[in-house]
Amino acid sequence: MPLEPNSTPDTDSLVKRLAGPSTTKAGLAIDQSGINRIIAEASKGSKFYENEKRKDKDLTERIARILRHRDEVLKGVDIHSIEHGVDQLLFKLEGQRDLTQTIVHVDMDAFYASVELLDDPSLEGRPFAVVGKGVLTTASYEARKYGVRSGMAGFIAKKLCPHLILVGNHFDRYLEMSRRVMDIFRRYDPNMCAASCDEGYINITAYCEDHQLTAEECVQQMREAVQKETRLTVSAGIAPNKMLAKICSDKNKPNGQFKLESDPATIKEFMHDLSIRKLPGVGRVNERLLESIDIKASIHEAILPEFILS
């Protein structure tokens, strides 16, 4: 399509930003470049587009300032001495690592959409999304195949999937089902930490010891109890700390589980080639900031231990 007079192509960073914060959701296509271009074109002329364009420009300028400051600070610096100091810090951190606990991150599969499906079985196998105030709060796995995802405006979702069914949200119902699910999780850890209405962290160390279960057996039992008693499915990650468990819970979604062995070598191997976007707390902005200083598709060995400590 030819450009209009005085218009310029969207930058790659803007196109990526317009794609939204949920591009790593389970069920989405691995290569989303074509989908992202459709989203960018569909967004043009909207307040959302102009706001994201301004934020992208501000971030570009911020990165330029950071790089100038970095270059200035590094002038005449003894890099070897700094690396030696970092090595000493990492050695100290390694000694503080606790790999004795078994932590599970449980994450309900497309929770709002799954609850809606319980109440309206006609939605089974069809692309649909739960929407509130024009913005999607979740999408069924059938809808995600088209690039539809949470945080997306309804009109953009319709561009990607014209036959998408939009369903209003019912928060009272979600809270009711959340309470039922959390009650099941508390059987395994009365002190479990609910991170939201559809996810939480459970320390199953004591439960496994008391009931002579492996971690995998315990989590399988837990997930089966949820499905039997609520007809909902849950995915789980098993690891020695919360952050690793959260990353692991996404490995076999939906309705699956993944265990990361509790030894440093296995953990480092697991993290080495992991996309930095998979780290909790690293969203669109932090991802781009880190990429600007050459921390890109893998977790740099120098920062790995600090990230994976409890």
GROMACS .gro file of N, CA and C in nm, residues 217-303:
model
  261
  217GLU      N    1   0.406  -3.590   4.116
  217GLU     CA    2   0.284  -3.660   4.158
  217GLU      C    3   0.190  -3.567   4.234
  218CYS      N    4   0.247  -3.485   4.321
  218CYS     CA    5   0.167  -3.392   4.400
  218CYS      C    6   0.094  -3.292   4.310
  219VAL      N    7   0.167  -3.235   4.215
  219VAL     CA    8   0.108  -3.133   4.128
  219VAL      C    9   0.005  -3.196   4.034
  220GLN      N   10   0.032  -3.315   3.986
  220GLN     CA   11  -0.066  -3.384   3.901
  220GLN      C   12  -0.195  -3.408   3.979
  221GLN      N   13  -0.180  -3.451   4.104
  221GLN     CA   14  -0.296  -3.473   4.191
  221GLN      C   15  -0.374  -3.343   4.211
  222MET      N   16  -0.303  -3.236   4.234
  222MET     CA   17  -0.364  -3.105   4.256
  222MET      C   18  -0.442  -3.060   4.132
  223ARG      N   19  -0.382  -3.074   4.016
  223ARG     CA   20  -0.446  -3.030   3.892
  223ARG      C   21  -0.569  -3.115   3.861
  224GLU      N   22  -0.560  -3.244   3.890
  224GLU     CA   23  -0.676  -3.332   3.868
  224GLU      C   24  -0.790  -3.296   3.962
  225ALA      N   25  -0.757  -3.256   4.085
  225ALA     CA   26  -0.861  -3.216   4.180
  225ALA      C   27  -0.933  -3.090   4.132
  226VAL      N   28  -0.856  -2.995   4.078
  226VAL     CA   29  -0.917  -2.873   4.025
  226VAL      C   30  -1.012  -2.905   3.910
  227GLN      N   31  -0.967  -2.990   3.818
  227GLN     CA   32  -1.050  -3.022   3.702
  227GLN      C   33  -1.175  -3.099   3.742
  228LYS      N   34  -1.161  -3.192   3.836
  228LYS     CA   35  -1.275  -3.273   3.879
  228LYS      C   36  -1.379  -3.188   3.952
  229GLU      N   37  -1.333  -3.097   4.039
  229GLU     CA   38  -1.425  -3.023   4.125
  229GLU      C   39  -1.477  -2.894   4.063
  230THR      N   40  -1.408  -2.841   3.962
  230THR     CA   41  -1.451  -2.713   3.903
  230THR      C   42  -1.472  -2.720   3.753
  231ARG      N   43  -1.424  -2.827   3.689
  231ARG     CA   44  -1.425  -2.841   3.542
  231ARG      C   45  -1.337  -2.737   3.473
  232LEU      N   46  -1.244  -2.680   3.547
  232LEU     CA   47  -1.146  -2.587   3.491
  232LEU      C   48  -1.009  -2.655   3.489
  233THR      N   49  -0.921  -2.608   3.400
  233THR     CA   50  -0.787  -2.665   3.394
  233THR      C   51  -0.684  -2.563   3.441
  234VAL      N   52  -0.573  -2.615   3.491
  234VAL     CA   53  -0.467  -2.530   3.544
  234VAL      C   54  -0.333  -2.583   3.496
  235SER      N   55  -0.243  -2.491   3.463
  235SER     CA   56  -0.106  -2.528   3.428
  235SER      C   57  -0.016  -2.495   3.546
  236ALA      N   58   0.096  -2.566   3.556
  236ALA     CA   59   0.182  -2.547   3.673
  236ALA      C   60   0.329  -2.557   3.637
  237GLY      N   61   0.409  -2.478   3.709
  237GLY     CA   62   0.554  -2.485   3.699
  237GLY      C   63   0.610  -2.521   3.835
  238ILE      N   64   0.707  -2.611   3.837
  238ILE     CA   65   0.766  -2.659   3.962
  238ILE      C   66   0.915  -2.625   3.959
  239ALA      N   67   0.961  -2.555   4.061
  239ALA     CA   68   1.100  -2.510   4.064
  239ALA      C   69   1.139  -2.475   4.208
  240PRO      N   70   1.267  -2.443   4.232
  240PRO     CA   71   1.309  -2.413   4.369
  240PRO      C   72   1.279  -2.272   4.417
  241ASN      N   73   1.228  -2.184   4.331
  241ASN     CA   74   1.186  -2.052   4.378
  241ASN      C   75   1.072  -1.999   4.292
  242LYS      N   76   1.013  -1.888   4.336
  242LYS     CA   77   0.893  -1.836   4.272
  242LYS      C   78   0.916  -1.793   4.128
  243MET      N   79   1.027  -1.722   4.104
  243MET     CA   80   1.048  -1.670   3.970
  243MET      C   81   1.063  -1.783   3.868
  244LEU      N   82   1.143  -1.882   3.904
  244LEU     CA   83   1.162  -1.995   3.813
  244LEU      C   84   1.032  -2.072   3.793
  245ALA      N   85   0.957  -2.089   3.901
  245ALA     CA   86   0.830  -2.161   3.892
  245ALA      C   87   0.734  -2.091   3.797
  246LYS      N   88   0.731  -1.958   3.802
  246LYS     CA   89   0.641  -1.882   3.713
  246LYS      C   90   0.681  -1.902   3.566
  247ILE      N   91   0.811  -1.898   3.539
  247ILE     CA   92   0.857  -1.921   3.402
  247ILE      C   93   0.818  -2.062   3.356
  248CYS      N   94   0.836  -2.159   3.445
  248CYS     CA   95   0.808  -2.299   3.411
  248CYS      C   96   0.660  -2.325   3.385
  249SER      N   97   0.572  -2.249   3.449
  249SER     CA   98   0.428  -2.275   3.434
  249SER      C   99   0.379  -2.247   3.292
  250ASP      N  100   0.458  -2.173   3.216
  250ASP     CA  101   0.420  -2.140   3.079
  250ASP      C  102   0.471  -2.243   2.978
  251LYS      N  103   0.555  -2.335   3.023
  251LYS     CA  104   0.621  -2.428   2.931
  251LYS      C  105   0.523  -2.525   2.865
  252ASN      N  106   0.428  -2.577   2.941
  252ASN     CA  107   0.337  -2.679   2.887
  252ASN      C  108   0.191  -2.636   2.894
  253LYS      N  109   0.166  -2.508   2.873
  253LYS     CA  110   0.028  -2.458   2.868
  253LYS      C  111  -0.036  -2.496   2.735
  254PRO      N  112  -0.167  -2.520   2.734
  254PRO     CA  113  -0.257  -2.526   2.850
  254PRO      C  114  -0.264  -2.667   2.909
  255ASN      N  115  -0.310  -2.672   3.034
  255ASN     CA  116  -0.339  -2.798   3.103
  255ASN      C  117  -0.218  -2.891   3.108
  256GLY      N  118  -0.104  -2.835   3.149
  256GLY     CA  119   0.016  -2.917   3.161
  256GLY      C  120   0.101  -2.872   3.278
  257GLN      N  121   0.212  -2.939   3.298
  257GLN     CA  122   0.303  -2.902   3.406
  257GLN      C  123   0.447  -2.927   3.362
  258PHE      N  124   0.539  -2.856   3.426
  258PHE     CA  125   0.681  -2.870   3.392
  258PHE      C  126   0.762  -2.853   3.518
  259LYS      N  127   0.859  -2.941   3.538
  259LYS     CA  128   0.945  -2.935   3.657
  259LYS      C  129   1.088  -2.904   3.616
  260LEU      N  130   1.147  -2.805   3.682
  260LEU     CA  131   1.288  -2.772   3.663
  260LEU      C  132   1.366  -2.831   3.779
  261GLU      N  133   1.464  -2.914   3.748
  261GLU     CA  134   1.543  -2.978   3.853
  261GLU      C  135   1.619  -2.874   3.935
  262SER      N  136   1.639  -2.905   4.063
  262SER     CA  137   1.696  -2.807   4.156
  262SER      C  138   1.848  -2.819   4.169
  263ASP      N  139   1.917  -2.807   4.057
  263ASP     CA  140   2.063  -2.800   4.065
  263ASP      C  141   2.112  -2.685   3.977
  264PRO      N  142   2.218  -2.615   4.021
  264PRO     CA  143   2.263  -2.494   3.951
  264PRO      C  144   2.291  -2.513   3.803
  265ALA      N  145   2.354  -2.625   3.766
  265ALA     CA  146   2.390  -2.647   3.626
  265ALA      C  147   2.266  -2.656   3.537
  266THR      N  148   2.165  -2.729   3.583
  266THR     CA  149   2.040  -2.743   3.506
  266THR      C  150   1.968  -2.609   3.495
  267ILE      N  151   1.967  -2.534   3.604
  267ILE     CA  152   1.900  -2.404   3.605
  267ILE      C  153   1.967  -2.308   3.507
  268LYS      N  154   2.101  -2.305   3.509
  268LYS     CA  155   2.173  -2.216   3.418
  268LYS      C  156   2.149  -2.254   3.272
  269GLU      N  157   2.148  -2.383   3.245
  269GLU     CA  158   2.121  -2.429   3.108
  269GLU      C  159   1.980  -2.390   3.064
  270PHE      N  160   1.884  -2.405   3.154
  270PHE     CA  161   1.744  -2.369   3.125
  270PHE      C  162   1.730  -2.221   3.095
  271MET      N  163   1.801  -2.138   3.172
  271MET     CA  164   1.787  -1.993   3.157
  271MET      C  165   1.867  -1.936   3.042
  272HIS      N  166   1.973  -2.005   3.000
  272HIS     CA  167   2.068  -1.946   2.908
  272HIS      C  168   2.007  -1.899   2.777
  273ASP      N  169   1.923  -1.981   2.717
  273ASP     CA  170   1.866  -1.948   2.587
  273ASP      C  171   1.723  -1.895   2.596
  274LEU      N  172   1.681  -1.863   2.717
  274LEU     CA  173   1.544  -1.815   2.737
  274LEU      C  174   1.532  -1.670   2.692
  275SER      N  175   1.424  -1.641   2.620
  275SER     CA  176   1.398  -1.502   2.582
  275SER      C  177   1.387  -1.416   2.706
  276ILE      N  178   1.452  -1.301   2.703
  276ILE     CA  179   1.452  -1.214   2.820
  276ILE      C  180   1.311  -1.166   2.854
  277ARG      N  181   1.221  -1.167   2.756
  277ARG     CA  182   1.082  -1.126   2.779
  277ARG      C  183   1.009  -1.224   2.871
  278LYS      N  184   1.063  -1.345   2.883
  278LYS     CA  185   1.000  -1.445   2.969
  278LYS      C  186   1.024  -1.417   3.118
  279LEU      N  187   1.118  -1.329   3.150
  279LEU     CA  188   1.144  -1.298   3.290
  279LEU      C  189   1.030  -1.216   3.348
  280PRO      N  190   0.976  -1.255   3.462
  280PRO     CA  191   0.872  -1.174   3.527
  280PRO      C  192   0.922  -1.032   3.551
  281GLY      N  193   0.842  -0.935   3.513
  281GLY     CA  194   0.880  -0.795   3.531
  281GLY      C  195   0.944  -0.732   3.409
  282VAL      N  196   0.979  -0.814   3.310
  282VAL     CA  197   1.037  -0.760   3.186
  282VAL      C  198   0.926  -0.754   3.081
  283GLY      N  199   0.873  -0.634   3.063
  283GLY     CA  200   0.769  -0.612   2.963
  283GLY      C  201   0.827  -0.546   2.839
  284ARG      N  202   0.741  -0.479   2.764
  284ARG     CA  203   0.784  -0.418   2.638
  284ARG      C  204   0.894  -0.315   2.658
  285VAL      N  205   0.878  -0.230   2.760
  285VAL     CA  206   0.973  -0.120   2.781
  285VAL      C  207   1.108  -0.174   2.828
  286ASN      N  208   1.108  -0.256   2.933
  286ASN     CA  209   1.234  -0.309   2.984
  286ASN      C  210   1.304  -0.398   2.882
  287GLU      N  211   1.226  -0.470   2.803
  287GLU     CA  212   1.286  -0.553   2.699
  287GLU      C  213   1.365  -0.466   2.601
  288ARG      N  214   1.305  -0.357   2.559
  288ARG     CA  215   1.374  -0.270   2.462
  288ARG      C  216   1.494  -0.201   2.525
  289LEU      N  217   1.483  -0.161   2.652
  289LEU     CA  218   1.596  -0.100   2.721
  289LEU      C  219   1.713  -0.197   2.731
  290LEU      N  220   1.683  -0.322   2.768
  290LEU     CA  221   1.788  -0.423   2.780
  290LEU      C  222   1.850  -0.455   2.644
  291GLU      N  223   1.766  -0.464   2.541
  291GLU     CA  224   1.818  -0.491   2.407
  291GLU      C  225   1.911  -0.380   2.360
  292SER      N  226   1.886  -0.257   2.403
  292SER     CA  227   1.969  -0.144   2.361
  292SER      C  228   2.111  -0.154   2.415
  293ILE      N  229   2.130  -0.230   2.524
  293ILE     CA  230   2.265  -0.250   2.578
  293ILE      C  231   2.310  -0.394   2.554
  294ASP      N  232   2.254  -0.453   2.447
  294ASP     CA  233   2.298  -0.584   2.397
  294ASP      C  234   2.266  -0.701   2.488
  295ILE      N  235   2.163  -0.689   2.570
  295ILE     CA  236   2.110  -0.805   2.642
  295ILE      C  237   1.981  -0.840   2.569
  296LYS      N  238   1.987  -0.943   2.484
  296LYS     CA  239   1.877  -0.966   2.391
  296LYS      C  240   1.805  -1.098   2.413
  297ALA      N  241   1.833  -1.194   2.327
  297ALA     CA  242   1.751  -1.316   2.325
  297ALA      C  243   1.789  -1.418   2.431
  298SER      N  244   1.898  -1.395   2.503
  298SER     CA  245   1.936  -1.490   2.607
  298SER      C  246   1.974  -1.415   2.733
  299ILE      N  247   1.970  -1.485   2.845
  299ILE     CA  248   2.006  -1.425   2.972
  299ILE      C  249   2.157  -1.428   2.984
  300HIS      N  250   2.218  -1.310   2.993
  300HIS     CA  251   2.362  -1.299   2.999
  300HIS      C  252   2.414  -1.366   3.126
  301GLU      N  253   2.522  -1.441   3.113
  301GLU     CA  254   2.579  -1.513   3.227
  301GLU      C  255   2.608  -1.419   3.344
  302ALA      N  256   2.645  -1.295   3.315
  302ALA     CA  257   2.684  -1.203   3.421
  302ALA      C  258   2.569  -1.162   3.510
  303ILE      N  259   2.444  -1.165   3.457
  303ILE     CA  260   2.331  -1.122   3.539
  303ILE      C  261   2.247  -1.239   3.586
   0.00000   0.00000   0.00000
